[in-house]
PDB file of C-alpha atoms in Angstrom:
ATOM      1  CA  GLN H  18       9.552 -14.712  -6.954  1.00 79.00           C
ATOM      2  CA  VAL H  19       8.481 -11.071  -6.834  1.00 89.00           C
ATOM      3  CA  GLN H  20      10.572  -8.090  -5.787  1.00 94.00           C
ATOM      4  CA  LEU H  21       8.834  -4.897  -4.691  1.00 96.00           C
ATOM      5  CA  VAL H  22      10.240  -1.385  -4.381  1.00 97.00           C
ATOM      6  CA  GLU H  23       8.266   1.477  -2.825  1.00 98.00           C
ATOM      7  CA  SER H  24       8.841   5.151  -3.547  1.00 98.00           C
ATOM      8  CA  GLY H  25       7.168   8.522  -3.130  1.00 98.00           C
ATOM      9  CA  GLY H  26       7.428   8.978   0.617  1.00 98.00           C
ATOM     10  CA  GLY H  27       8.575  12.197   2.212  1.00 98.00           C
ATOM     11  CA  LEU H  28       7.796  15.044   4.582  1.00 98.00           C
ATOM     12  CA  VAL H  29       4.459  16.808   4.085  1.00 98.00           C
ATOM     13  CA  GLN H  30       2.095  19.003   6.065  1.00 98.00           C
ATOM     14  CA  ALA H  31      -1.294  18.010   7.419  1.00 98.00           C
ATOM     15  CA  GLY H  32      -3.952  18.409   4.741  1.00 98.00           C
ATOM     16  CA  ASP H  33      -1.545  17.840   1.863  1.00 98.00           C
ATOM     17  CA  SER H  34      -1.574  15.048  -0.711  1.00 98.00           C
ATOM     18  CA  LEU H  35       1.007  12.402  -1.503  1.00 98.00           C
ATOM     19  CA  ARG H  36       1.188   9.467  -3.902  1.00 98.00           C
ATOM     20  CA  LEU H  37       3.147   6.336  -3.134  1.00 98.00           C
ATOM     21  CA  SER H  38       4.257   3.911  -5.838  1.00 98.00           C
ATOM     22  CA  CYS H  39       5.269   0.263  -5.689  1.00 98.00           C
ATOM     23  CA  ALA H  40       7.134  -1.202  -8.644  1.00 97.00           C
ATOM     24  CA  ALA H  41       7.218  -4.994  -9.047  1.00 95.00           C
ATOM     25  CA  SER H  42       9.750  -7.075 -10.929  1.00 92.00           C
ATOM     26  CA  GLY H  43       8.908  -9.787 -13.434  1.00 74.00           C
ATOM     27  CA  ARG H  44       5.916 -10.320 -15.680  1.00 73.00           C
ATOM     28  CA  THR H  45       3.565 -12.035 -13.215  1.00 85.00           C
ATOM     29  CA  PHE H  46       2.317  -8.906 -11.458  1.00 91.00           C
ATOM     30  CA  SER H  47      -1.266  -9.478 -12.570  1.00 92.00           C
ATOM     31  CA  SER H  48      -1.313 -12.824 -10.710  1.00 92.00           C
ATOM     32  CA  TYR H  49      -1.119 -11.096  -7.323  1.00 95.00           C
ATOM     33  CA  ALA H  50      -3.537  -9.253  -5.142  1.00 96.00           C
ATOM     34  CA  MET H  51      -1.703  -6.252  -3.688  1.00 97.00           C
ATOM     35  CA  GLY H  52      -1.823  -4.521  -0.348  1.00 98.00           C
ATOM     36  CA  TRP H  53      -0.476  -1.476   1.454  1.00 98.00           C
ATOM     37  CA  PHE H  54       0.462  -1.678   5.134  1.00 98.00           C
ATOM     38  CA  ARG H  55       2.035   0.819   7.504  1.00 98.00           C
ATOM     39  CA  GLN H  56       3.972   0.706  10.743  1.00 98.00           C
ATOM     40  CA  ALA H  57       4.655   3.537  13.177  1.00 97.00           C
ATOM     41  CA  PRO H  58       7.427   3.368  15.817  1.00 93.00           C
ATOM     42  CA  GLY H  59       6.404   1.175  18.719  1.00 95.00           C
ATOM     43  CA  LYS H  60       3.269  -0.058  16.960  1.00 97.00           C
ATOM     44  CA  GLU H  61       2.358  -3.181  15.030  1.00 97.00           C
ATOM     45  CA  ARG H  62       2.139  -3.183  11.268  1.00 97.00           C
ATOM     46  CA  GLU H  63      -1.438  -2.518  10.179  1.00 98.00           C
ATOM     47  CA  PHE H  64      -3.503  -2.930   7.041  1.00 98.00           C
ATOM     48  CA  VAL H  65      -4.162   0.221   5.029  1.00 98.00           C
ATOM     49  CA  SER H  66      -5.605  -0.847   1.690  1.00 98.00           C
ATOM     50  CA  GLY H  67      -5.822  -3.784  -0.716  1.00 98.00           C
ATOM     51  CA  ILE H  68      -6.690  -4.369  -4.361  1.00 98.00           C
ATOM     52  CA  SER H  69      -7.602  -7.469  -6.371  1.00 97.00           C
ATOM     53  CA  ARG H  70      -5.708  -8.792  -9.390  1.00 95.00           C
ATOM     54  CA  THR H  71      -7.765  -6.831 -11.889  1.00 93.00           C
ATOM     55  CA  GLY H  72      -8.446  -3.837  -9.666  1.00 95.00           C
ATOM     56  CA  SER H  73     -12.177  -4.499  -9.563  1.00 96.00           C
ATOM     57  CA  ILE H  74     -12.224  -5.027  -5.785  1.00 97.00           C
ATOM     58  CA  ARG H  75     -10.736  -2.502  -3.367  1.00 98.00           C
ATOM     59  CA  ASP H  76     -10.640  -2.482   0.404  1.00 98.00           C
ATOM     60  CA  TYR H  77      -9.711   0.237   2.908  1.00 98.00           C
ATOM     61  CA  ALA H  78      -9.119   0.474   6.622  1.00 98.00           C
ATOM     62  CA  ASP H  79     -11.700   2.663   8.358  1.00 98.00           C
ATOM     63  CA  SER H  80      -9.005   5.151   9.332  1.00 97.00           C
ATOM     64  CA  VAL H  81      -8.208   6.000   5.697  1.00 98.00           C
ATOM     65  CA  LYS H  82     -11.509   5.389   3.911  1.00 98.00           C
ATOM     66  CA  GLY H  83     -12.555   8.473   1.983  1.00 98.00           C
ATOM     67  CA  ARG H  84      -9.035   9.926   2.049  1.00 98.00           C
ATOM     68  CA  PHE H  85      -6.829   7.275   0.406  1.00 98.00           C
ATOM     69  CA  THR H  86      -7.261   5.584  -2.961  1.00 98.00           C
ATOM     70  CA  ILE H  87      -5.508   2.430  -4.141  1.00 98.00           C
ATOM     71  CA  SER H  88      -5.027   1.665  -7.827  1.00 98.00           C
ATOM     72  CA  ARG H  89      -2.851  -0.460 -10.093  1.00 97.00           C
ATOM     73  CA  ASP H  90      -1.479  -0.456 -13.604  1.00 96.00           C
ATOM     74  CA  ASN H  91      -0.675  -4.035 -14.579  1.00 93.00           C
ATOM     75  CA  ALA H  92       0.959  -2.923 -17.826  1.00 93.00           C
ATOM     76  CA  LYS H  93       3.513  -1.022 -15.734  1.00 95.00           C
ATOM     77  CA  ASN H  94       3.734  -3.600 -12.921  1.00 95.00           C
ATOM     78  CA  THR H  95       2.917  -0.842 -10.455  1.00 97.00           C
ATOM     79  CA  VAL H  96       0.446  -0.270  -7.622  1.00 98.00           C
ATOM     80  CA  TYR H  97      -0.272   3.187  -6.201  1.00 98.00           C
ATOM     81  CA  LEU H  98      -1.609   4.690  -3.006  1.00 98.00           C
ATOM     82  CA  GLN H  99      -3.007   8.192  -3.383  1.00 98.00           C
ATOM     83  CA  MET H 100      -3.065   9.858   0.025  1.00 98.00           C
ATOM     84  CA  ASN H 101      -5.254  12.945   0.407  1.00 98.00           C
ATOM     85  CA  ILE H 102      -5.947  15.158   3.417  1.00 98.00           C
ATOM     86  CA  VAL H 103      -3.131  13.483   5.296  1.00 98.00           C
ATOM     87  CA  LYS H 104      -2.992  13.669   9.081  1.00 98.00           C
ATOM     88  CA  PRO H 105      -0.116  13.440  11.578  1.00 98.00           C
ATOM     89  CA  GLU H 106      -1.551  10.036  12.533  1.00 97.00           C
ATOM     90  CA  ASP H 107      -0.652   8.834   9.025  1.00 98.00           C
ATOM     91  CA  THR H 108       3.052   9.122   9.842  1.00 98.00           C
ATOM     92  CA  ALA H 109       4.614   5.683   9.393  1.00 98.00           C
ATOM     93  CA  VAL H 110       6.731   3.497   7.161  1.00 98.00           C
ATOM     94  CA  TYR H 111       4.501   2.306   4.337  1.00 98.00           C
ATOM     95  CA  TYR H 112       5.006  -1.170   2.889  1.00 98.00           C
ATOM     96  CA  CYS H 113       3.806  -2.709  -0.344  1.00 98.00           C
ATOM     97  CA  ALA H 114       2.973  -6.428  -0.329  1.00 97.00           C
ATOM     98  CA  ALA H 115       1.940  -9.099  -2.834  1.00 96.00           C
ATOM     99  CA  ASP H 116      -0.323 -12.100  -2.243  1.00 95.00           C
ATOM    100  CA  ILE H 117      -0.949 -15.032  -4.598  1.00 92.00           C
ATOM    101  CA  ALA H 118      -4.688 -14.529  -4.471  1.00 89.00           C
ATOM    102  CA  VAL H 119      -7.511 -13.033  -6.484  1.00 88.00           C
ATOM    103  CA  VAL H 120      -9.044 -10.979  -3.676  1.00 90.00           C
ATOM    104  CA  PRO H 121      -7.015  -8.954  -1.153  1.00 91.00           C
ATOM    105  CA  VAL H 122      -7.188  -9.787   2.541  1.00 93.00           C
ATOM    106  CA  ARG H 123      -6.345  -7.727   5.608  1.00 95.00           C
ATOM    107  CA  SER H 124      -4.053 -10.175   7.391  1.00 95.00           C
ATOM    108  CA  LEU H 125      -0.383  -9.447   6.779  1.00 94.00           C
ATOM    109  CA  ARG H 126       0.367 -13.158   7.214  1.00 95.00           C
ATOM    110  CA  SER H 127      -1.381 -13.869   3.921  1.00 95.00           C
ATOM    111  CA  TYR H 128       1.121 -11.879   1.874  1.00 96.00           C
ATOM    112  CA  ASN H 129       4.095 -13.632   0.324  1.00 93.00           C
ATOM    113  CA  TYR H 130       6.340 -10.741  -0.699  1.00 95.00           C
ATOM    114  CA  TRP H 131       7.177  -7.368   0.834  1.00 97.00           C
ATOM    115  CA  GLY H 132       8.992  -4.218  -0.186  1.00 97.00           C
ATOM    116  CA  GLN H 133      11.545  -2.385   1.957  1.00 97.00           C
ATOM    117  CA  GLY H 134       9.141   0.397   2.880  1.00 98.00           C
ATOM    118  CA  THR H 135       9.052   4.154   2.346  1.00 98.00           C
ATOM    119  CA  GLN H 136       8.822   6.755   5.114  1.00 98.00           C
ATOM    120  CA  VAL H 137       5.884   9.156   5.240  1.00 98.00           C
ATOM    121  CA  THR H 138       6.041  11.950   7.798  1.00 98.00           C
ATOM    122  CA  VAL H 139       3.138  14.363   8.284  1.00 98.00           C
ATOM    123  CA  SER H 140       3.763  17.513  10.299  1.00 97.00           C
ATOM    124  CA  SER H 141       0.973  19.376  12.083  1.00 93.00           C
TER     125      SER H 141
END
């Protein structure tokens, strides 16, 4: 079993940068593909970004491509989401998720474990 804890959320202004972190428990972190999802009030949870076990494959939703960067440090059991040039539309609760797979997928149903989420609020 894997436990995930997100951190780094907060209140920022449009155009600013923010880095989210997701710390995983145990020593099997490298066996999971990781993903970031977000959910705004009244909306369904949506895929933001995913990364393979080794970090060699990365995937981004069209809405964040070119602005966000996903990375991981398996030695620290941590995955990151660097958010640049943030927009008010990025406001949401951001969730970290783990999937027993080599390559990340976009469907949230494929992920086995989820963190509690961290709030990101972008003011205009």
